[in-house]
XYZ file of C-alpha atoms in Angstrom:
668
model
C 39.218 -33.079 62.364
C 42.799 -34.324 62.294
C 43.993 -30.809 61.519
C 42.119 -29.401 64.534
C 43.538 -32.107 66.835
C 47.015 -31.388 65.513
C 46.587 -27.662 66.211
C 45.306 -28.370 69.727
C 48.265 -30.673 70.351
C 50.724 -28.040 69.157
C 49.097 -25.397 71.369
C 49.356 -27.716 74.372
C 53.030 -28.394 73.679
C 53.666 -24.679 73.226
C 52.000 -23.887 76.559
C 54.027 -26.594 78.281
C 57.239 -25.273 76.789
C 56.281 -21.757 77.864
C 55.518 -22.931 81.407
C 58.808 -24.831 81.528
C 60.629 -21.764 80.251
C 59.051 -19.556 82.941
C 59.938 -22.086 85.648
C 63.538 -22.249 84.426
C 63.757 -18.446 84.335
C 62.333 -18.270 87.860
C 64.964 -20.742 89.079
C 67.664 -18.745 87.290
C 66.766 -15.438 88.923
C 66.209 -17.121 92.287
C 69.710 -18.596 92.110
C 71.072 -15.231 91.030
C 69.478 -13.249 93.846
C 70.149 -15.911 96.486
C 73.836 -16.130 95.613
C 74.362 -12.368 95.841
C 75.244 -11.271 99.354
C 73.630 -7.854 98.989
C 71.752 -5.773 96.457
C 74.957 -3.810 95.941
C 76.757 -7.007 94.902
C 74.083 -7.854 92.336
C 74.040 -4.269 91.040
C 77.831 -4.196 90.854
C 77.891 -7.386 88.800
C 75.214 -6.124 86.420
C 77.167 -2.900 85.936
C 80.243 -4.947 85.010
C 78.316 -6.735 82.277
C 78.406 -4.950 78.959
C 76.560 -5.667 75.757
C 78.236 -8.717 74.229
C 76.804 -8.182 70.755
C 74.682 -5.927 68.624
C 70.924 -6.118 68.982
C 68.931 -8.597 66.933
C 67.284 -5.777 64.970
C 70.661 -4.426 63.918
C 72.065 -7.912 63.368
C 69.303 -8.884 60.936
C 69.180 -5.556 59.088
C 70.394 -5.850 55.486
C 73.060 -3.547 54.120
C 72.045 -2.152 50.742
C 74.838 -1.744 48.242
C 73.935 -0.363 44.813
C 76.802 -2.186 43.141
C 76.603 -5.649 44.663
C 72.970 -5.879 45.699
C 71.733 -6.695 49.180
C 74.274 -7.999 51.687
C 73.679 -9.294 55.176
C 75.385 -7.423 57.983
C 77.917 -9.769 59.617
C 77.432 -10.358 63.314
C 80.310 -9.112 65.422
C 80.897 -9.511 69.104
C 81.588 -6.212 70.845
C 83.387 -7.398 73.952
C 85.822 -10.076 75.010
C 84.526 -13.534 75.792
C 84.794 -14.154 79.531
C 86.042 -17.639 80.327
C 86.370 -19.698 83.493
C 88.960 -22.473 83.400
C 87.426 -25.389 85.304
C 89.359 -28.408 86.550
C 87.029 -31.366 87.187
C 88.767 -34.261 88.914
C 87.714 -37.935 89.116
C 84.451 -37.591 87.254
C 83.886 -41.344 87.516
C 83.425 -41.000 91.290
C 80.714 -38.353 90.942
C 77.141 -39.656 90.864
C 74.616 -38.749 88.196
C 72.564 -36.468 90.462
C 75.643 -34.585 91.622
C 76.985 -34.295 88.086
C 73.633 -32.910 86.963
C 73.890 -30.277 89.708
C 77.414 -29.332 88.580
C 76.189 -29.052 84.985
C 73.335 -26.793 86.096
C 75.826 -24.558 87.915
C 78.085 -24.332 84.855
C 75.010 -23.566 82.755
C 74.107 -20.759 85.158
C 77.626 -19.356 84.810
C 77.144 -19.411 81.043
C 73.900 -17.450 81.339
C 75.844 -14.926 83.416
C 78.199 -14.385 80.449
C 81.031 -16.637 81.669
C 81.687 -19.694 79.505
C 83.417 -22.598 81.222
C 86.380 -24.328 79.595
C 86.484 -27.685 81.397
C 89.522 -29.934 81.825
C 88.635 -33.505 82.842
C 91.094 -35.622 84.827
C 90.909 -39.249 85.975
C 93.456 -40.307 88.578
C 92.185 -43.843 89.254
C 93.520 -45.807 86.282
C 97.218 -46.580 86.040
C 97.209 -48.411 82.703
C 97.606 -45.974 79.801
C 95.056 -47.618 77.493
C 92.356 -48.032 80.138
C 93.010 -44.490 81.353
C 92.513 -43.026 77.859
C 89.286 -44.977 77.470
C 87.993 -43.944 80.890
C 88.792 -40.240 80.542
C 87.145 -40.105 77.096
C 84.032 -41.867 78.415
C 83.748 -39.452 81.324
C 84.262 -36.454 79.035
C 81.448 -37.707 76.783
C 79.302 -38.290 79.863
C 79.795 -34.679 80.913
C 78.960 -33.441 77.405
C 75.722 -35.464 77.478
C 74.695 -33.951 80.815
C 75.544 -30.422 79.648
C 73.245 -30.972 76.666
C 70.274 -31.253 79.056
C 70.878 -27.810 80.570
C 69.598 -24.449 79.359
C 73.034 -23.501 78.062
C 74.355 -24.184 74.576
C 75.860 -27.412 75.850
C 79.395 -28.718 75.667
C 81.694 -30.163 73.050
C 84.663 -32.491 73.541
C 87.797 -30.975 72.062
C 90.813 -33.138 71.236
C 94.385 -32.559 70.131
C 94.777 -28.953 71.306
C 97.681 -29.439 73.737
C 101.270 -30.280 72.892
C 104.449 -30.991 74.825
C 107.327 -28.713 73.936
C 111.004 -29.583 73.971
C 111.179 -28.400 77.572
C 108.540 -30.964 78.576
C 105.898 -28.345 79.361
C 102.395 -28.441 77.930
C 101.242 -25.616 75.675
C 98.183 -24.653 73.643
C 99.066 -25.719 70.089
C 95.765 -25.403 68.188
C 93.853 -22.476 69.691
C 91.348 -22.386 66.830
C 89.837 -25.691 67.971
C 88.951 -24.200 71.335
C 88.027 -20.722 70.109
C 85.314 -21.967 67.765
C 83.057 -23.436 70.464
C 83.786 -20.479 72.758
C 82.607 -18.043 70.076
C 79.334 -19.979 69.872
C 78.893 -20.043 73.640
C 79.571 -23.798 73.767
C 81.628 -25.134 76.682
C 84.792 -26.959 75.514
C 85.489 -30.209 77.383
C 89.189 -31.094 77.255
C 90.921 -34.291 78.331
C 94.319 -34.007 80.016
C 96.260 -35.382 77.046
C 99.091 -33.707 75.143
C 100.959 -34.734 72.022
C 104.732 -34.774 72.059
C 106.205 -32.618 69.307
C 109.256 -34.853 69.067
C 107.610 -38.304 69.033
C 104.069 -37.350 67.891
C 102.661 -39.617 70.588
C 99.852 -38.886 73.017
C 101.172 -38.306 76.523
C 99.181 -38.282 79.741
C 99.528 -35.009 81.646
C 97.932 -33.685 84.811
C 94.951 -31.370 84.735
C 97.089 -28.807 86.556
C 99.518 -28.739 83.621
C 96.609 -28.396 81.197
C 95.107 -25.462 83.122
C 98.465 -23.641 83.215
C 98.933 -24.256 79.474
C 95.482 -22.824 78.710
C 96.056 -19.795 80.942
C 99.393 -19.149 79.242
C 97.890 -19.639 75.783
C 95.018 -17.246 76.394
C 97.313 -14.555 77.799
C 100.146 -14.821 75.260
C 101.330 -11.409 73.949
C 99.706 -12.009 70.567
C 96.792 -13.895 72.082
C 95.226 -17.125 70.844
C 92.988 -15.170 68.503
C 95.874 -13.603 66.612
C 95.589 -16.164 63.833
C 91.870 -15.608 63.561
C 89.740 -12.872 62.057
C 90.782 -9.609 63.737
C 87.096 -8.836 64.208
C 86.737 -11.884 66.435
C 86.634 -11.108 70.153
C 89.498 -11.981 72.436
C 89.217 -14.461 75.260
C 89.478 -13.053 78.772
C 90.166 -15.567 81.549
C 89.085 -14.166 84.901
C 88.219 -17.315 86.889
C 89.943 -20.610 87.640
C 87.752 -23.184 89.378
C 88.969 -26.454 90.888
C 86.239 -29.019 91.608
C 87.958 -31.721 93.645
C 86.631 -34.098 96.279
C 89.474 -33.022 98.576
C 87.803 -29.591 98.735
C 89.384 -26.344 99.848
C 92.660 -25.763 101.658
C 92.448 -27.075 105.252
C 93.891 -25.097 108.125
C 96.210 -26.570 110.707
C 94.516 -24.335 113.280
C 91.641 -26.280 114.772
C 89.596 -23.125 115.261
C 89.438 -22.450 111.538
C 89.256 -25.946 109.991
C 89.258 -24.474 106.480
C 90.915 -21.493 104.833
C 88.067 -19.386 103.471
C 90.390 -16.949 101.678
C 94.040 -17.226 100.664
C 96.156 -14.197 99.776
C 98.892 -15.899 97.737
C 101.227 -12.917 97.893
C 101.284 -13.132 101.669
C 100.419 -16.715 102.621
C 101.570 -19.095 99.868
C 104.929 -20.263 101.239
C 103.630 -20.565 104.787
C 100.625 -22.621 103.643
C 102.752 -24.943 101.529
C 104.992 -25.586 104.510
C 101.981 -26.297 106.727
C 100.440 -28.687 104.188
C 103.646 -30.642 103.638
C 104.416 -31.017 107.340
C 100.851 -31.727 108.478
C 99.930 -35.150 109.861
C 96.206 -34.408 109.690
C 94.424 -37.192 107.745
C 92.233 -34.549 106.071
C 95.301 -32.988 104.435
C 96.348 -34.605 101.151
C 99.094 -33.867 98.601
C 96.308 -32.751 96.271
C 95.766 -29.642 98.410
C 99.365 -28.513 97.926
C 99.177 -29.386 94.215
C 95.998 -27.342 93.680
C 97.488 -24.382 95.524
C 100.657 -24.577 93.412
C 98.638 -24.655 90.185
C 96.565 -21.618 91.171
C 99.689 -19.643 92.003
C 101.225 -20.454 88.625
C 98.049 -19.807 86.616
C 96.900 -16.659 88.437
C 100.396 -15.262 88.021
C 99.782 -15.324 84.254
C 96.405 -13.582 84.449
C 95.398 -9.999 85.309
C 95.370 -9.120 89.006
C 91.564 -9.059 88.914
C 91.443 -12.813 88.219
C 90.642 -15.165 91.071
C 90.522 -18.866 91.852
C 88.128 -21.088 93.738
C 88.736 -24.565 95.151
C 85.545 -26.387 96.047
C 84.045 -29.858 96.348
C 81.618 -31.505 93.893
C 78.863 -31.321 96.520
C 79.142 -27.538 96.878
C 79.558 -26.993 93.134
C 76.318 -28.947 92.613
C 74.414 -26.803 95.103
C 71.703 -25.383 92.829
C 67.958 -25.023 92.839
C 67.635 -28.434 91.244
C 69.487 -30.125 94.057
C 67.011 -32.248 96.047
C 65.902 -30.500 99.194
C 66.842 -33.481 101.339
C 70.458 -33.192 100.205
C 70.787 -29.537 101.142
C 72.427 -28.661 104.416
C 70.474 -25.911 106.106
C 72.256 -22.978 107.685
C 71.654 -22.239 111.331
C 70.532 -18.731 110.378
C 66.863 -18.794 109.444
C 65.870 -21.092 106.613
C 68.061 -19.665 103.859
C 69.735 -22.351 101.816
C 73.490 -22.310 101.335
C 74.954 -20.166 98.605
C 76.529 -21.806 95.602
C 80.205 -20.782 95.938
C 80.756 -20.553 92.164
C 77.818 -18.219 91.570
C 78.518 -16.163 94.680
C 82.163 -15.791 93.694
C 81.217 -14.646 90.191
C 78.744 -12.058 91.468
C 80.820 -10.648 94.304
C 84.455 -11.636 93.625
C 84.569 -12.653 97.269
C 84.310 -15.927 99.186
C 80.893 -17.125 100.327
C 81.912 -16.245 103.908
C 84.192 -13.446 105.009
C 87.611 -14.766 105.976
C 87.759 -12.467 109.004
C 84.584 -13.872 110.563
C 85.116 -15.932 113.723
C 84.599 -19.653 113.081
C 81.590 -19.655 115.420
C 79.792 -17.226 113.094
C 80.398 -18.989 109.801
C 76.980 -20.635 110.146
C 77.520 -23.734 108.026
C 80.813 -25.462 107.442
C 82.336 -24.667 104.073
C 84.677 -26.762 101.963
C 85.575 -23.954 99.557
C 88.629 -21.715 99.441
C 88.728 -18.429 97.534
C 92.186 -17.624 96.166
C 93.597 -14.328 94.880
C 97.062 -13.380 93.764
C 96.423 -10.729 96.373
C 98.653 -8.016 97.680
C 101.719 -7.761 99.896
C 101.196 -6.999 103.552
C 103.616 -4.906 105.588
C 103.458 -5.113 109.382
C 105.733 -2.805 111.359
C 107.214 -4.011 113.613
C 107.219 -7.631 112.440
C 105.245 -9.687 115.001
C 107.060 -12.858 113.916
C 110.301 -11.416 115.239
C 108.840 -10.559 118.643
C 105.387 -10.389 120.157
C 103.796 -6.967 120.410
C 103.842 -5.988 124.083
C 103.063 -2.830 126.044
C 106.416 -2.745 127.805
C 108.122 -2.487 124.396
C 106.235 0.586 123.213
C 106.852 2.688 121.286
C 108.573 0.374 118.826
C 107.864 2.575 115.862
C 106.638 6.048 114.964
C 104.560 7.196 112.023
C 107.510 9.350 110.960
C 109.592 6.203 110.427
C 111.320 6.275 107.023
C 109.767 2.903 106.139
C 106.316 4.554 106.202
C 105.158 6.908 103.467
C 103.318 9.326 105.737
C 101.752 11.316 102.901
C 100.170 8.224 101.366
C 99.060 6.984 104.762
C 97.350 10.304 105.462
C 95.702 10.209 102.034
C 94.418 6.707 102.795
C 92.876 7.894 106.071
C 91.330 11.014 104.529
C 89.867 9.052 101.618
C 88.446 6.318 103.825
C 86.915 8.589 106.477
C 85.918 11.289 103.983
C 87.288 13.994 106.261
C 90.649 15.664 106.666
C 93.025 14.521 109.394
C 94.845 17.080 111.513
C 98.240 15.493 110.919
C 100.263 17.505 113.440
C 97.800 16.928 116.262
C 97.504 13.247 115.386
C 101.257 12.661 115.345
C 101.569 14.433 118.674
C 98.936 12.142 120.174
C 100.004 8.717 118.866
C 103.740 8.824 118.170
C 104.754 8.063 121.746
C 102.222 5.268 122.238
C 102.467 3.397 118.944
C 102.070 -0.376 118.933
C 102.413 -0.868 115.186
C 101.179 -0.242 111.668
C 99.617 -2.571 109.087
C 99.747 -1.587 105.400
C 98.028 -3.654 102.702
C 99.145 -3.502 99.096
C 99.968 -0.125 97.621
C 98.455 1.715 100.594
C 95.025 0.364 99.664
C 94.232 -0.409 103.272
C 95.813 -0.092 106.667
C 95.498 0.012 110.423
C 97.226 2.044 113.129
C 97.342 0.414 116.554
C 98.364 2.017 119.827
C 98.778 1.293 123.520
C 96.429 3.557 125.476
C 96.527 4.317 129.192
C 93.095 4.612 130.876
C 92.479 8.001 132.552
C 93.675 8.050 136.149
C 96.128 5.178 135.703
C 99.848 5.712 136.210
C 101.476 5.825 132.731
C 104.275 3.671 134.112
C 101.819 0.865 134.891
C 102.159 -1.166 131.702
C 99.841 -3.897 132.963
C 96.793 -1.645 132.541
C 97.622 -0.443 129.029
C 94.897 -1.158 126.496
C 95.595 -2.497 122.966
C 93.628 -0.066 120.821
C 92.769 0.077 117.118
C 93.104 3.788 116.455
C 92.580 3.862 112.672
C 91.196 1.239 110.303
C 91.055 2.535 106.734
C 90.429 1.194 103.228
C 90.489 3.275 100.058
C 87.012 3.884 98.688
C 87.888 2.224 95.388
C 88.958 -0.922 97.273
C 86.017 -1.111 99.658
C 83.790 -4.148 99.201
C 86.141 -5.914 96.781
C 89.411 -7.752 96.804
C 89.229 -8.633 100.497
C 91.416 -5.693 101.567
C 89.507 -5.125 104.805
C 89.595 -8.843 105.634
C 93.339 -9.024 104.990
C 94.071 -6.115 107.334
C 91.653 -7.302 110.021
C 93.015 -10.862 109.956
C 96.562 -9.590 110.321
C 95.500 -7.508 113.319
C 93.632 -10.199 115.263
C 95.780 -13.200 114.302
C 99.316 -11.841 114.071
C 99.481 -8.530 115.928
C 96.989 -8.811 118.796
C 95.911 -12.475 119.016
C 94.954 -11.983 122.682
C 92.514 -9.219 121.836
C 92.111 -5.585 120.849
C 89.420 -2.934 121.308
C 88.210 -0.030 119.213
C 85.344 2.402 118.898
C 83.049 3.578 116.116
C 80.299 6.151 115.868
C 76.884 4.685 116.636
C 75.538 5.623 113.206
C 78.515 4.231 111.293
C 77.227 1.815 108.599
C 80.378 -0.283 109.074
C 79.248 -1.254 112.584
C 77.478 -4.364 111.295
C 80.779 -5.533 109.825
C 82.541 -4.787 113.130
C 79.834 -6.507 115.153
C 80.149 -9.747 113.173
C 83.902 -9.891 113.798
C 84.045 -8.855 117.437
C 83.473 -10.886 120.583
C 81.343 -8.151 122.063
C 80.127 -4.581 121.738
C 78.813 -1.850 124.019
C 77.070 1.437 123.285
C 78.845 3.808 125.640
C 76.212 5.802 127.574
C 76.253 9.562 127.148
C 78.394 9.424 124.014
C 78.000 8.832 120.302
C 80.411 5.878 120.422
C 80.005 2.120 120.209
C 82.831 0.035 121.648
C 83.991 -3.301 120.168
C 86.530 -5.866 121.319
C 87.983 -9.243 120.316
C 89.428 -10.021 123.739
C 87.917 -13.139 125.363
C 86.309 -12.818 128.797
C 85.948 -9.026 128.845
C 82.381 -9.115 130.170
C 83.443 -11.214 133.162
C 86.480 -9.044 133.892
C 85.181 -5.789 135.342
C 88.579 -4.078 135.403
C 89.326 -4.822 131.743
C 85.855 -3.720 130.663
C 86.135 -0.444 132.577
C 89.600 0.229 131.144
C 88.338 -0.397 127.613
C 85.355 1.907 128.133
C 87.497 4.624 129.703
C 89.909 4.597 126.769
C 87.121 4.692 124.183
C 85.569 7.638 126.027
C 88.760 9.624 126.420
C 90.488 9.387 123.029
C 90.125 12.781 121.359
C 89.348 12.949 117.619
C 91.971 14.739 115.531
C 90.123 15.721 112.390
C 90.567 19.087 110.714
C 86.961 20.188 110.230
C 86.034 22.259 107.199
C 84.824 25.776 108.130
C 81.061 26.015 108.517
C 78.485 28.686 109.278
C 77.418 26.970 112.459
C 77.082 23.613 114.121
C 73.369 23.370 113.404
C 73.609 24.027 109.661
C 74.714 21.106 107.524
C 76.925 22.982 105.097
C 80.134 22.142 103.310
C 82.320 23.810 100.716
C 81.664 23.187 97.039
C 84.861 21.646 95.548
C 84.501 23.890 92.474
C 83.398 27.332 93.617
C 84.547 27.055 97.265
C 81.190 28.508 98.285
C 79.082 27.051 101.028
C 76.398 24.691 99.756
C 74.285 21.962 101.272
C 76.104 18.635 101.179
C 72.805 16.878 100.416
C 72.258 18.794 97.177
C 72.857 15.714 95.065
C 71.392 13.104 97.369
C 68.486 14.158 99.553
C 65.805 16.363 98.008
C 63.617 16.556 101.082
C 66.492 17.917 103.173
C 67.411 20.267 100.343
C 63.888 21.678 100.244
C 64.014 22.424 103.972
C 67.496 23.929 103.808
C 66.667 26.159 100.843
C 64.945 28.459 103.314
C 68.215 28.938 105.210
C 70.834 28.937 102.475
C 68.982 30.194 99.398
C 71.648 32.863 98.558
C 74.474 30.345 98.888
C 72.656 27.851 96.676
C 72.142 30.511 94.006
C 75.866 31.336 94.009
C 76.711 27.632 93.915
C 74.345 27.136 90.975
C 75.581 30.190 89.062
C 79.276 29.409 89.457
C 78.974 25.759 88.487
C 76.864 26.633 85.459
C 79.079 29.401 84.085
C 82.439 29.347 85.807
C 83.864 25.840 85.622
C 85.405 23.828 82.872
C 86.716 20.317 82.564
C 90.427 20.651 81.771
C 90.574 17.109 80.410
C 87.679 17.465 77.998
C 88.296 21.117 77.196
C 84.584 21.930 77.297
C 82.361 23.685 79.844
C 81.418 21.413 82.686
C 77.840 21.262 83.959
C 77.605 20.067 87.523
C 75.112 17.176 87.876
C 73.274 19.112 90.565
C 72.361 22.003 88.260
C 69.229 20.581 86.684
C 68.019 19.254 90.005
C 68.661 22.573 91.752
C 67.103 24.529 88.912
C 63.924 22.478 89.054
C 63.624 22.935 92.798
C 64.278 26.675 92.659
C 61.583 27.138 90.020
C 59.162 25.300 92.254
C 60.274 27.490 95.138
C 59.275 30.611 93.230
C 55.899 29.064 92.449
C 55.316 28.544 96.164
C 54.563 32.273 96.500
C 51.342 31.695 94.594
C 47.864 31.238 96.206
C 47.272 28.511 98.781
C 45.893 25.990 96.298
C 49.035 26.352 94.184
C 51.179 25.893 97.277
C 49.260 22.736 98.145
C 49.897 21.369 94.668
C 53.508 22.471 95.037
C 54.052 20.298 98.109
C 52.480 17.318 96.357
C 54.725 17.927 93.377
C 57.746 18.082 95.655
C 57.056 14.579 96.970
C 56.654 13.246 93.451
C 59.833 14.962 92.293
C 61.794 13.616 95.249
C 60.949 10.074 94.196
C 61.541 10.712 90.503
C 64.812 12.497 91.189
C 66.107 9.624 93.297
C 65.250 6.887 90.821
C 65.687 8.657 87.481
C 67.651 11.889 87.687
C 70.584 10.552 89.703
C 70.674 7.456 87.509
C 71.206 9.463 84.324
C 73.130 12.490 85.538
C 75.651 11.091 88.029
């Protein structure tokens, strides 16, 4: 009887643990999907994740050696350990519920393959002894809370930092921090360093500790150089500051908070603003955090990023009580956790180029990147852009690399620009040029005269965004588009600018969110956007904007085609005409096979037999070959009796779905 009761009790406990596990997994995936801005962001993050170790079956398989008997295969990590350096300030002022939320967020980061290395700082105590006691107590408190999460918990690490002869902190015992990282345990470090000259413990700031860790992990030999060479290296790609002062405030009342900071462009200006500000919301801690991020990110790869946030936002997880959550004014969607969103997308929770009225909920987080330089010609700080000054610059100016600018435009628009015609059109009406980074993004702005208006009447000239381009490899990441757009609307044309876009352009949603208004121009394929205030109430301005957007002629060099009604393009390999949807849209391909069957056969034959990959030195098979071959076989079968044709059409629908979800996945 006792045995049966014991079995029943164990089954009940097992079911409860299973139910708890399912609930935790549900919360995990809900947090994951909620924090991702789009499906593309989630897919992009998953694609960045690689297998961090061999499978359990391989790990547990014995290696049979006839001389030494059976040996266990040692487990080896295949990839670097991804680490986020986290600065947690004034832990004693954070309540238990909020600390539990922060721990849950750090646990979620761990489940997403990023282990947090946490530096704890207490700024309240002035006495050295009481400070040491307080910071150790708070570190142990954090470790205890981490132990309740679904991660592998945390471990307090002591005596890993030292003060060199130059007075700077450095990582002296990397093995003490690498051991917990290899096990997936989060190291919790107090901001204490030992002087090499006096062998005494010295209180340092958390900023100094973070810089020392970043420098130690990125040393030429690396912190793992003294360890087993088979051990993985540590890759630091995130620095997180959790401080009650929150993100970097803006001195402009319309913004209230800097959502994104491009250090390369904005650091010195922001430091000057913070030091000279009399706003009570601005504290010296803001300037200190910004300085630390600049120093630390300068030691890390350019892909690394930083995030400054408040304890309340860092604790925003599924386990946060509903009453404590601030609801956005858009639907009922809860606010994104900035740490999780930043990890998934490498972008801030809100786009920095969004108008403040469309941010939805107020944010106290600032996303920081080492960023890229920004060139604006002519410099708007020297003199305001004005119509009576045009043209200030031409695209043939020696400061502009015209070839790279043209390549940027062609790559972004996926069509070739007629350079001569374009230069002839814009060179005498140029307002300026914006170039981001190494020609990763840019904008060309002009002054346009509405049709029928005297060209000498400068008062009617329209500020017009003629080209806005971002390299394909930089689209959706790094904030390139936001950097260029912000420069345009804040520095170049703060009073407003207009532009147009094709009605079916998928970027229109992005434009719509950042404009003050839009208008689908009747009788055309254009949508007009503007950032100028009061356009709707000013009939003359609205009509001038519409007239310009109607009259600007496109200057693209179209590829030769067989006719306007046939959607054909040239194959990049065989230079034959082939349907551009060959690799993407099987339904359209089936319809077009009737019209271009000979061209498709030539395209198929050439790509199968006539091309080679010069890099690999082996014949190259175009990914469209198998798909085209399958469809052409089915096409031949369609000449069979009516029942076979009926089955053929059913098969086509099935193949279209399979090809989209399976074939492209494995062949492209």
